Coordinates of C-alpha atoms in Angstrom, one line a residue:
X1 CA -70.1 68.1 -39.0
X2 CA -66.5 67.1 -40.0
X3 CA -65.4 66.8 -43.2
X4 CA -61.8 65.6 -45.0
X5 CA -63.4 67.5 -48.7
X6 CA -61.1 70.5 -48.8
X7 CA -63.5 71.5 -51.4
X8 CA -66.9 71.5 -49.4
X9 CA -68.4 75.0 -49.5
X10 CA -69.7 76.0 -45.9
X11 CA -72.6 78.5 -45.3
X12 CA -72.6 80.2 -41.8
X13 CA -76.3 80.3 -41.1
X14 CA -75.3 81.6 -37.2
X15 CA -77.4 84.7 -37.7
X16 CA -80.5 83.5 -39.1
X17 CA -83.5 85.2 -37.2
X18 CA -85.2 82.9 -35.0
X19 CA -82.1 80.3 -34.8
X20 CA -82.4 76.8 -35.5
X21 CA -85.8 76.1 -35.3
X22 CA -86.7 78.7 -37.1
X23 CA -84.6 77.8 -40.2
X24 CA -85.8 73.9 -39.6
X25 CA -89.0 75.6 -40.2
X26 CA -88.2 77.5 -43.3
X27 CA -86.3 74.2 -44.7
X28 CA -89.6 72.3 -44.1
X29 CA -91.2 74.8 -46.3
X30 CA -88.9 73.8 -49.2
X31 CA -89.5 70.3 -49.4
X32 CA -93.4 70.7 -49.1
X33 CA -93.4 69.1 -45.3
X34 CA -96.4 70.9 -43.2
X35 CA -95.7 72.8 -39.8
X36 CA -98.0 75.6 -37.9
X37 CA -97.7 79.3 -38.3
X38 CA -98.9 80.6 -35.2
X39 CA -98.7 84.2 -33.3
X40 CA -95.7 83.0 -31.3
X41 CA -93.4 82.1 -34.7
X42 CA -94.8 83.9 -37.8
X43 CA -92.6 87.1 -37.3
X44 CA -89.4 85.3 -37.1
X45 CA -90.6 83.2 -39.8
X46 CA -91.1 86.2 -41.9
X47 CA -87.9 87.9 -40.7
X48 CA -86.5 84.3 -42.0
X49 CA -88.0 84.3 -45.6
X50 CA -86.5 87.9 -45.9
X51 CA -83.1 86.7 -44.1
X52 CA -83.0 83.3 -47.1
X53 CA -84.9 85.5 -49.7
X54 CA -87.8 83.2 -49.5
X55 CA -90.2 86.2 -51.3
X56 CA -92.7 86.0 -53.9
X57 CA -89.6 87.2 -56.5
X58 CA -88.7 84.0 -56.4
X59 CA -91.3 82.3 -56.6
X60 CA -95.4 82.6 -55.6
X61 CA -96.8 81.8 -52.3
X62 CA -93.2 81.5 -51.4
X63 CA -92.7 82.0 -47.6
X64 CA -93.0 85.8 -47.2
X65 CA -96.0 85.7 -49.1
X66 CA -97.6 82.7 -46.6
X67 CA -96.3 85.1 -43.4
X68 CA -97.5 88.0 -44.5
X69 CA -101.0 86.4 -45.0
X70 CA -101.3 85.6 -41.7
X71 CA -100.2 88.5 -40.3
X72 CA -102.7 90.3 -41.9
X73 CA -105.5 87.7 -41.8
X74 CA -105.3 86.1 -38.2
X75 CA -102.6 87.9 -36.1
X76 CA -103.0 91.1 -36.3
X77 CA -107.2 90.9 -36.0
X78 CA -107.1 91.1 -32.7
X79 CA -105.1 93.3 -29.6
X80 CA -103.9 89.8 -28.5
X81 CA -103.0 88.7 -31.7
X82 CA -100.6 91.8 -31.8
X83 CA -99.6 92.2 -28.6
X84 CA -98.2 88.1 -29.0
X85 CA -96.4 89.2 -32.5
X86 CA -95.0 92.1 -31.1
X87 CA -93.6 90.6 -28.2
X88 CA -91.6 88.1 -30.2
X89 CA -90.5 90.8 -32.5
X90 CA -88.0 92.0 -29.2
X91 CA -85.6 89.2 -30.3
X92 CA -85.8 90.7 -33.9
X93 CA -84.6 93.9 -34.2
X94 CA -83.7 96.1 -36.4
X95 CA -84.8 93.6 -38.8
X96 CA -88.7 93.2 -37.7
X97 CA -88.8 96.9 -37.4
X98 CA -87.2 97.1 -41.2
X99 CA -90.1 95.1 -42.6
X100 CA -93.0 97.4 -40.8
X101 CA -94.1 94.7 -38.5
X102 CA -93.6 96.7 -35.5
X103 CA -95.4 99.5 -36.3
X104 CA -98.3 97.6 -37.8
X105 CA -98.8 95.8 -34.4
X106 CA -98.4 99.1 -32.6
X107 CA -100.7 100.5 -34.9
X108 CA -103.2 97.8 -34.5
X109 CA -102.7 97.4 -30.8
X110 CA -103.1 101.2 -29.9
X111 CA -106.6 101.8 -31.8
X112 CA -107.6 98.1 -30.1
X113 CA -106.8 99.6 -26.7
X114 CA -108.3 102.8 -26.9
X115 CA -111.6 100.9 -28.4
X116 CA -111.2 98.7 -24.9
X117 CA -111.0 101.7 -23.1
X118 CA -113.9 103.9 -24.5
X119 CA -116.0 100.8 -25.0
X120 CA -115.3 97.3 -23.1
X121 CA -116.3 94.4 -23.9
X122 CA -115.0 91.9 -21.6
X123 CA -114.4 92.0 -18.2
X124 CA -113.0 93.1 -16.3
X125 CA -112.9 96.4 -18.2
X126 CA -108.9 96.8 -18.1
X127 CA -108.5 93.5 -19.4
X128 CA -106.1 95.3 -22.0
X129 CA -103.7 96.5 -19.7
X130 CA -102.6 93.5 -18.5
X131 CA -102.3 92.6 -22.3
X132 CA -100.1 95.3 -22.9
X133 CA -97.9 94.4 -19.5
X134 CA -95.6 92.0 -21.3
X135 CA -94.0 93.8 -23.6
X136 CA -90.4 95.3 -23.5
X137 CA -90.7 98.8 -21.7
X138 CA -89.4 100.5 -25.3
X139 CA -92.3 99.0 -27.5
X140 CA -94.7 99.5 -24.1
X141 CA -94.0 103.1 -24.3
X142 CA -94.1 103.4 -28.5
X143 CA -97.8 102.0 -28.0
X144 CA -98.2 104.7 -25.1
X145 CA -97.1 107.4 -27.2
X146 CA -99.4 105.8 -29.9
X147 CA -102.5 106.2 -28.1
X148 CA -101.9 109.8 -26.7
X149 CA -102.0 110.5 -30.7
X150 CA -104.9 108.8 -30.8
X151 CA -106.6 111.1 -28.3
X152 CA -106.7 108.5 -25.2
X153 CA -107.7 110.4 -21.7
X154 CA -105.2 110.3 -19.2
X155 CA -107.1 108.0 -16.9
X156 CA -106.7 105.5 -19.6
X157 CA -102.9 105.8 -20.1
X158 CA -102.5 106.0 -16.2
X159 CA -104.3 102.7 -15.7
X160 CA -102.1 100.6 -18.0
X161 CA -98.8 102.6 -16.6
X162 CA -100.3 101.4 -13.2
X163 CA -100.8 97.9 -14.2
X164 CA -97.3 97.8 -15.9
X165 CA -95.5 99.2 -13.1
X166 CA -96.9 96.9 -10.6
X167 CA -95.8 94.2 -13.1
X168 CA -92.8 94.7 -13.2
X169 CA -91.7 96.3 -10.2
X170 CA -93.8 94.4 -7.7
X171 CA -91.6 93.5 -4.8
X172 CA -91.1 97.5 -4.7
X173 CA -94.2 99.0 -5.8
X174 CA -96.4 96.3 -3.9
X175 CA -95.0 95.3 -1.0
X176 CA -95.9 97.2 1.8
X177 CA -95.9 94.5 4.6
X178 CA -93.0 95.6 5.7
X179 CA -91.4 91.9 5.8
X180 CA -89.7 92.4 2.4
X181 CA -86.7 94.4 1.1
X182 CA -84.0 94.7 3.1
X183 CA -81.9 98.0 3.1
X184 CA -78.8 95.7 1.9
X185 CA -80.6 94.7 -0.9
X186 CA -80.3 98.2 -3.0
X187 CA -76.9 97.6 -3.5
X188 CA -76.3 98.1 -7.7
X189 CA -76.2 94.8 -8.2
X190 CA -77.7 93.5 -12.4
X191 CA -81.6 93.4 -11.3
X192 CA -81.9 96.8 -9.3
X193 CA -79.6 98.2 -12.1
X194 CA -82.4 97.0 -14.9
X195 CA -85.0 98.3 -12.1
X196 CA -83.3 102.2 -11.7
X197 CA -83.7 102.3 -15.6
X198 CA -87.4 100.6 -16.0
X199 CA -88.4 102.7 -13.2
X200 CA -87.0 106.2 -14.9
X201 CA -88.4 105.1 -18.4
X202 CA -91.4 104.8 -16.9
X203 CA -92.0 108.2 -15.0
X204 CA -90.9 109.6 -18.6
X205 CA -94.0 108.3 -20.3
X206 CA -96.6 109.8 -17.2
X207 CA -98.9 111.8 -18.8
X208 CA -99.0 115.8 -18.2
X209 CA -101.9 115.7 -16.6
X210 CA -100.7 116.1 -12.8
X211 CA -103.5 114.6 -11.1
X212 CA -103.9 111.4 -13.6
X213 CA -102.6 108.9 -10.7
X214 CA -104.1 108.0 -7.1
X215 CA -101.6 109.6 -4.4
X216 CA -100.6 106.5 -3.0
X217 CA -98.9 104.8 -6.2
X218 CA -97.3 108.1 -6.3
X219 CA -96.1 108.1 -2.9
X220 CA -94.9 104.0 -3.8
X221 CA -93.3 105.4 -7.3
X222 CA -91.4 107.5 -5.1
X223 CA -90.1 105.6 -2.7
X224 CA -89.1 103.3 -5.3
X225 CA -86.9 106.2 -6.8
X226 CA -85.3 106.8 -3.6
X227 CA -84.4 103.0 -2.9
X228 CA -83.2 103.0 -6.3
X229 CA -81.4 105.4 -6.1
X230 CA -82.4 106.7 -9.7
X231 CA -82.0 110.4 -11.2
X232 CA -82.8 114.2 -9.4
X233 CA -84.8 114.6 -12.2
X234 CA -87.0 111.2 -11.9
X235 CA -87.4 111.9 -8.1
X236 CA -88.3 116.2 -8.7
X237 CA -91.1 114.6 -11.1
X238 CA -92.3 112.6 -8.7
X239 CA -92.3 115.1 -6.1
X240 CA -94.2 117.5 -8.3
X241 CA -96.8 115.5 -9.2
X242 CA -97.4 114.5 -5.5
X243 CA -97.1 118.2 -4.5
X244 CA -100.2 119.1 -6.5
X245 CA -102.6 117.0 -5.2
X246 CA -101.5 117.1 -1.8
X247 CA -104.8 117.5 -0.3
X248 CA -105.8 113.9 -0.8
X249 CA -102.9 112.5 1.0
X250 CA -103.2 110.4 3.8
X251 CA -101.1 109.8 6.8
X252 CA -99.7 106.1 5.6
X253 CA -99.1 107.5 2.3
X254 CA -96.4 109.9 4.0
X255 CA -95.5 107.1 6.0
X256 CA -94.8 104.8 3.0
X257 CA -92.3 107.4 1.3
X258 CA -90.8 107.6 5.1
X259 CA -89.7 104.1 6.4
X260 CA -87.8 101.4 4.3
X261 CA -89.6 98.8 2.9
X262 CA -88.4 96.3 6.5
X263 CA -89.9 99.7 8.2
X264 CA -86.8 99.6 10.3
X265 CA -85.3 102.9 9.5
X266 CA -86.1 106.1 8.1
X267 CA -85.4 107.3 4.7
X268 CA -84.3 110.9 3.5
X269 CA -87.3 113.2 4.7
X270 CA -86.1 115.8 2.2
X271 CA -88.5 114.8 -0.2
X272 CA -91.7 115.4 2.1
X273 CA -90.5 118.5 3.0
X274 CA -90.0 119.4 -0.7
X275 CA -93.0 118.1 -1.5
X276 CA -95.2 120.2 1.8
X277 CA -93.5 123.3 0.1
X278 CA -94.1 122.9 -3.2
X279 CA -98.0 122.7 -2.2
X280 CA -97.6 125.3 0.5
X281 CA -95.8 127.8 -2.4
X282 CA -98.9 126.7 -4.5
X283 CA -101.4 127.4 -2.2
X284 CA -99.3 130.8 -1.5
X285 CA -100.1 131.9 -5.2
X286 CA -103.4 130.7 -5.6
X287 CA -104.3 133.5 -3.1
X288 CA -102.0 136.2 -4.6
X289 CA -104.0 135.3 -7.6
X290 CA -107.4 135.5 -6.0
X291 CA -106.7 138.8 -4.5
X292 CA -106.8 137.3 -0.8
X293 CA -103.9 137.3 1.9
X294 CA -102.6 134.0 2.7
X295 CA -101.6 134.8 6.3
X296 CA -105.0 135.4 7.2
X297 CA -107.3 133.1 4.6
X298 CA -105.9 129.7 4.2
X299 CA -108.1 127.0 1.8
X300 CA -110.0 124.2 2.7
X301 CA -107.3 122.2 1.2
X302 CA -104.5 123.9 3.6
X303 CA -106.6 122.9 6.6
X304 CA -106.5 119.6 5.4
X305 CA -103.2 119.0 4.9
X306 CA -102.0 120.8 7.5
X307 CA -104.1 118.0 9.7
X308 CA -102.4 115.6 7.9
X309 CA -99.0 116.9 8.5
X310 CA -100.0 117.4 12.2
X311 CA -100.6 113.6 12.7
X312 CA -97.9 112.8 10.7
X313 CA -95.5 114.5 12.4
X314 CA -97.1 112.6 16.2
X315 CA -96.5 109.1 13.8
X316 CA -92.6 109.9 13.4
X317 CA -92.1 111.9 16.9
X318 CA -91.2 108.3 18.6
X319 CA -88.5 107.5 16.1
X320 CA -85.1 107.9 17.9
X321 CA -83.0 108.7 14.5
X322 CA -85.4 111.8 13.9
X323 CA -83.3 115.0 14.8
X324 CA -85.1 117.9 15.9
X325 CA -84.0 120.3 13.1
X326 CA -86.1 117.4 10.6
X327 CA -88.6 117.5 12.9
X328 CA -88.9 121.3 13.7
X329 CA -88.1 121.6 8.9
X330 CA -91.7 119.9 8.5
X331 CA -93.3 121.3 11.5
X332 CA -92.3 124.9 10.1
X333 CA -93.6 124.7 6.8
X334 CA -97.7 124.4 7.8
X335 CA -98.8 128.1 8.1
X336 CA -100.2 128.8 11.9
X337 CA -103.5 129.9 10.3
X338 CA -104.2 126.7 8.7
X339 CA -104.1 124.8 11.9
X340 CA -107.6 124.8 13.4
X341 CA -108.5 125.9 16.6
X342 CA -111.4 125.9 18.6
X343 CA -111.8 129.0 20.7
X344 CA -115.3 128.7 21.7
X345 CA -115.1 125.6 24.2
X346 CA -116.4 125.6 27.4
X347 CA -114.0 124.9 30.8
X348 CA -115.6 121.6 30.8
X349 CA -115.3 120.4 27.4
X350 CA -111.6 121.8 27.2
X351 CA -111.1 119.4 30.2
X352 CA -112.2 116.3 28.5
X353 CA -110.2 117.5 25.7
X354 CA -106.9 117.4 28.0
X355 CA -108.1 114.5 29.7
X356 CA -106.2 112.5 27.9
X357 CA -102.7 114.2 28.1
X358 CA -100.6 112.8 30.8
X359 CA -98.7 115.5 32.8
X360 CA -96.3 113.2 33.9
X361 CA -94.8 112.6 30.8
X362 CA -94.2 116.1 29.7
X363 CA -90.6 117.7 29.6
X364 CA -89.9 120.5 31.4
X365 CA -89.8 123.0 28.5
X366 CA -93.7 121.6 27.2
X367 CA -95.1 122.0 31.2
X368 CA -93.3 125.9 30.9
X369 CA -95.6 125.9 27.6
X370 CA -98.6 124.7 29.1
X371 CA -98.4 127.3 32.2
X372 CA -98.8 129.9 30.0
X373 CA -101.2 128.8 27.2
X374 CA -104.0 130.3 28.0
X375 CA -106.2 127.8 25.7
X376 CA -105.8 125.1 28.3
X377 CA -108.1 124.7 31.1
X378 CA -106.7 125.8 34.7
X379 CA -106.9 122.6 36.0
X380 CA -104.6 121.6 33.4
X381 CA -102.6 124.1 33.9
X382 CA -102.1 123.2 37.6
X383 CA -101.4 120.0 37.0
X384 CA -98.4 120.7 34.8
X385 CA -97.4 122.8 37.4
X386 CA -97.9 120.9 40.6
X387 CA -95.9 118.1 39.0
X388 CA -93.3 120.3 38.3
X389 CA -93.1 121.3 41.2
X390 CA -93.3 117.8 43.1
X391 CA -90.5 116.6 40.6
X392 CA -88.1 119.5 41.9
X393 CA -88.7 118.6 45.2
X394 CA -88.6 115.3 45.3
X395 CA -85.3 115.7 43.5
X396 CA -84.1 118.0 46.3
X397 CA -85.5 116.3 49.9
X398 CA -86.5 113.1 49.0
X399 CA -87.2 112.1 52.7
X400 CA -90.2 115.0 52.9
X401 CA -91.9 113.3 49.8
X402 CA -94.7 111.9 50.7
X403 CA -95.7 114.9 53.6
X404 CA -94.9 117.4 51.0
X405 CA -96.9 115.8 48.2
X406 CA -100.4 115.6 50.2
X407 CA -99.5 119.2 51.4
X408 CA -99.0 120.0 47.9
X409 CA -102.0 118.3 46.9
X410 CA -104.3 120.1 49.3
X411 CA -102.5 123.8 48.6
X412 CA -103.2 122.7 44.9
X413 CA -107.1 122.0 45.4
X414 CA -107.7 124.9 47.3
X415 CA -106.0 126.9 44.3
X416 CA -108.3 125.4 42.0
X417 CA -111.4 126.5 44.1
X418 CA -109.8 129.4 44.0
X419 CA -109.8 130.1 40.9
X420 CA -112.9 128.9 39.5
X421 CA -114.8 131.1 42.0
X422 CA -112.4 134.4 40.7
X423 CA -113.8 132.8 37.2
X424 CA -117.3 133.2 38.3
X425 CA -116.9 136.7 39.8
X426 CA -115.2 138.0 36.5
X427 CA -118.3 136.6 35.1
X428 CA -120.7 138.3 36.8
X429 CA -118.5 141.5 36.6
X430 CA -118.8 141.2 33.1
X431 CA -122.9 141.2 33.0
X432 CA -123.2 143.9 35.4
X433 CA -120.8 145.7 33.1
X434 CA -123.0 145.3 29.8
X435 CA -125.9 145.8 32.1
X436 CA -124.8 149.7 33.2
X437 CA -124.0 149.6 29.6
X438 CA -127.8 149.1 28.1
X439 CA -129.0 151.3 31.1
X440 CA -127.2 154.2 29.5
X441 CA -127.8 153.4 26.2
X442 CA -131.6 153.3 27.0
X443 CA -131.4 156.7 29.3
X444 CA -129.3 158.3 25.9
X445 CA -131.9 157.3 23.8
X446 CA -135.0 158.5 26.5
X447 CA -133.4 162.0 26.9
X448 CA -133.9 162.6 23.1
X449 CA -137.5 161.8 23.2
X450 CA -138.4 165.4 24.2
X451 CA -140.7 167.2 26.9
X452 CA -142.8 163.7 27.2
X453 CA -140.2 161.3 28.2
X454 CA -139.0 164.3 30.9
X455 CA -140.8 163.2 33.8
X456 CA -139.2 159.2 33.7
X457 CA -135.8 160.7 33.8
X458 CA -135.9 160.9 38.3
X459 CA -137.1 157.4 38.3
X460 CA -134.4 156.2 36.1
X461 CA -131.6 157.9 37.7
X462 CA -133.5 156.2 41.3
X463 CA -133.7 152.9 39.3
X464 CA -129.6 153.3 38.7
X465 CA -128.9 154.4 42.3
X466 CA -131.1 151.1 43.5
X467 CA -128.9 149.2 40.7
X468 CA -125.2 150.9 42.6
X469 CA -126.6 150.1 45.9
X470 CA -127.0 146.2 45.1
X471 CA -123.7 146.1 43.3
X472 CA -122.0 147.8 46.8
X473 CA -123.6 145.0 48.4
X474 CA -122.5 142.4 46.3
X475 CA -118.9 143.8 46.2
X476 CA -119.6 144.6 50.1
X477 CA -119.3 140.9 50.5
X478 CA -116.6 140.0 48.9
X479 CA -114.5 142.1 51.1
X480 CA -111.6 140.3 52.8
X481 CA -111.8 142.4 56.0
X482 CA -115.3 141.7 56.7
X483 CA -114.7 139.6 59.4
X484 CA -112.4 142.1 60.9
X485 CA -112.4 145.9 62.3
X486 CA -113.3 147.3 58.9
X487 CA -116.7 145.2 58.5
X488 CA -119.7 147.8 56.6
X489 CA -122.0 145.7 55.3
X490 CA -124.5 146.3 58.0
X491 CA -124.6 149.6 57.3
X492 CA -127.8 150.6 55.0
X493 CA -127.3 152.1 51.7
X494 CA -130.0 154.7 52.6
X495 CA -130.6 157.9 50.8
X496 CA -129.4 161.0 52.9
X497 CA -126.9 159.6 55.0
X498 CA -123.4 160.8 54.0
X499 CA -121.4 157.7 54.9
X500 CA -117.7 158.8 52.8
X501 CA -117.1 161.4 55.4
X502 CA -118.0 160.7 59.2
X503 CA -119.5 163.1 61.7
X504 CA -117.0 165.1 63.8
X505 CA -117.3 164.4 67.5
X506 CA -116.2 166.4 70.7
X507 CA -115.4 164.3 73.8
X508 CA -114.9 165.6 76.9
X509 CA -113.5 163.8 80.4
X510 CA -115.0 166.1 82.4

């Protein structure tokens, strides 16, 4: 207000805490008119009475004196009650912190929590955390640090750092739809600024405990970082923590922390193949330490992440900006020995295996790969090579296509055949083999029996000879020149008759 006095004294009241209403308050007080103290005002009301030097000095139940009853009385009997004050004592620093009433709402908040936690009574159970969400994240982590004095689990501290970061980062932490952020967006503009910072402050106040958080807010933690662009040392901590518990990842969870949040493009797949070595290195150790050798026992847990990795790896193999060498880094780091095979499957169920596997859409260097694994089934095999073969020659006379492929077809059949009866034969080459094999190993054993066991040695060595003669047979027709001038089947295997050397003959033409 104006004035023409020149000798009106003026009092700059500017800095009062609370501002205007505050002091319209605190002039109230003076001239005995009534207002409300509530949870919302009575710290910048007491920061006021200290500000004017409204304390009981002065006079009693002067303005400090009222406050500080109701601090002690009302607001701070409850975590709400404190949480409230202690919210609106952000706007009043240093002095709130000068006059104790921060700490005694940290105090009184932190014991309330870990009460809440231990032993809830209202529902639903973490009720408290999203009491805690609204604070500033420097008082949020004061009452964190509060509580870890107090002897709080990690669980606990992990469920209100999970609540708070899905509070305040939640178009990043909670959005995986996939119709959000765009990769424009992390430009450093003011709010991803405050969000690199909130986000860093907050991986500072994790709890030691490595596997305190589920995988998956992890995995969204970290993408975060990287769209955020925040510190090395936020991101390694991340990574570490992610690392150790590795075996309970799932393949969206790799996904999440490898597409953008408009799942357009990739991001940097350095951190999952940080992360796949970190646990590999671990998993190295652990059997250093157990006295076992790595290369040839791998854990329960390797298998499963190396499954993991496996379908992973098919997820991303479609995406046209992944190089090779990215590909071929993550690929590299699963030891062979952790990826399961199964040896013992039959021809046929190998084929339904396959089944599914389209030669026509593998490249030349993966059909070279499949004619000589010898895991796959022939008629596999064939396949991969028959259409190799039918690509190069339709490539070269394309007018002898369709002749050439039924000729091909046919030649290919008749292969197959082919083989599977060589199959059977090596088969049954194999029992006749462990069956000379028991033979001897019973005739050994019937030898050492003495005098008694003398007179069964002619019959054995004539139950052997009866055993060669059948084999001859059976090999007898499997001869290719059977049909032709060097047929002997019909000759009989018959004892006496000397058939390796034949009789000499003298012809005359007389």
């Amino acid at each position: 207000m104006e004035t023409n006095e020149a000798d009106l004294t003026r009092i700059n009241l500017s800095d009062i805490p609370g501002g205007p209403e505050i002091f319209e308050k605190a002039a109230k007080f003076c001239y005995g008119v009534n207002f409300e103290i509530t949870v919302h005002n009575v710290a910048a009301l007491r920061c006021a009475a200290e500000y004017l030097q409204m304390t009981d000095k002065y006079c009693d139940n002067n303005l400090a004196g009222r406050t500080e009853d109701f601090l002690s009385q009302v607001a701070l009997s409850s975590l709400s009650g404190a949480v409230v004050v202690l919210k609106s004592c952000e706007d009043l620093l240093p002095m709130a912190d000068d006059l104790k009433i921060v700490q005694r709402c940290i105090d009184v908040a932190s014991a309330r929590a870990c009460s809440e936690a231990n032993f809830p009574c209202r529902t639903p159970p973490n009720w408290w955390t999203e009491e805690l969400s609204i604070l500033d994240v420097e008082l949020f982590g004061r009452i964190i640090g509060a509580m870890k004095q107090r002897g709080a689990k990690a669980l606990t501290l992990a469920s209100a750092l999970i609540t708070y970061a899905e509070r305040w980062l939640r178009d990043l932490v909670r959005d995986h739809s996939g119709n959000g952020i765009k990769c424009s967006d992390s430009t450093d503009s003011d709010l991803r600024i405050q969000q690199r910072e909130l986000l860093e402050s907050i991986v500072t106040l994790l709890p030691t405990e490595k596997a305190a958080f589920p995988i998956h807010f992890l995995c969204c933690l970290l993408r975060c970082a990287i769209f955020l662009k925040t510190s090395t040392a936020c991101k390694n901590e991340l990574e570490k923590r992610i690392s150790v518990i590795l075996e309970h990842v799932t393949v969206d969870d790799l996904l999440v922390l490898s597409f953008t949040y408009d799942g357009e493009s990739l991001l940097d797949m350095d951190s999952i193949r940080r992360i796949i070595s970190g646990f590999v290195e671990k998993e190295k150790n652990m059997a250093v330490f157990n006295g076992g050798d790595f290369r040839e026992v791998t854990s329960s847990a390797m298998q499963r992440v190396a499954k993991t990795v496996d379908a992973y790896l098919g997820e991303i193999a479609t995406v046209a900006e992944l190089t090779i060498s990215k590909f071929n880094g993550i690929a590299n780091l699963v030891p062979k020995g952790a990826r399961k095979a199964h040896p013992n499957l039959d021809e046929i169920e190998r084929e339904k295996v396959c089944s599914s596997m389209d030669p026509l859409k593998l490249s030349y260097e993966a059909r070279v790969h499949a004619s000589q694994n010898k895991r796959l089934p022939v008629q596999i095999v064939l396949h991969a090579l028959y259409y190799d073969q039918l690509k190069l020659r339709s490539g070269a006379a394309d007018d002898r296509g369709a002749a050439d492929a039924v000729t091909t077809r046919n030649q290919l059949q008749a292969d197959v055949s082919l083989v599977k009866e060589n199959e059977a034969l090596r088969s049954e080459l194999m029992k006749m083999k462990m069956y000379i094999t028991d033979l001897q190993k019973s005739n050994n054993n019937n030898q050492g029996q003495g005098t008694s066991c003398s007179k069964n040695v002619g019959s054995g060595t004539t139950r052997k000879q009866t055993f060669f003669s059948s084999m001859s047979k059976t090999l007898g027709k499997l001869n290719p020149f059977r049909h032709g001038s060097k047929d002997t089947s019909h000759i009989d295997d018959t004892p006496g008759v000397d058939v390796t050397k034949p009789r000499r003959r003298r012809f005359s033409i007389s």
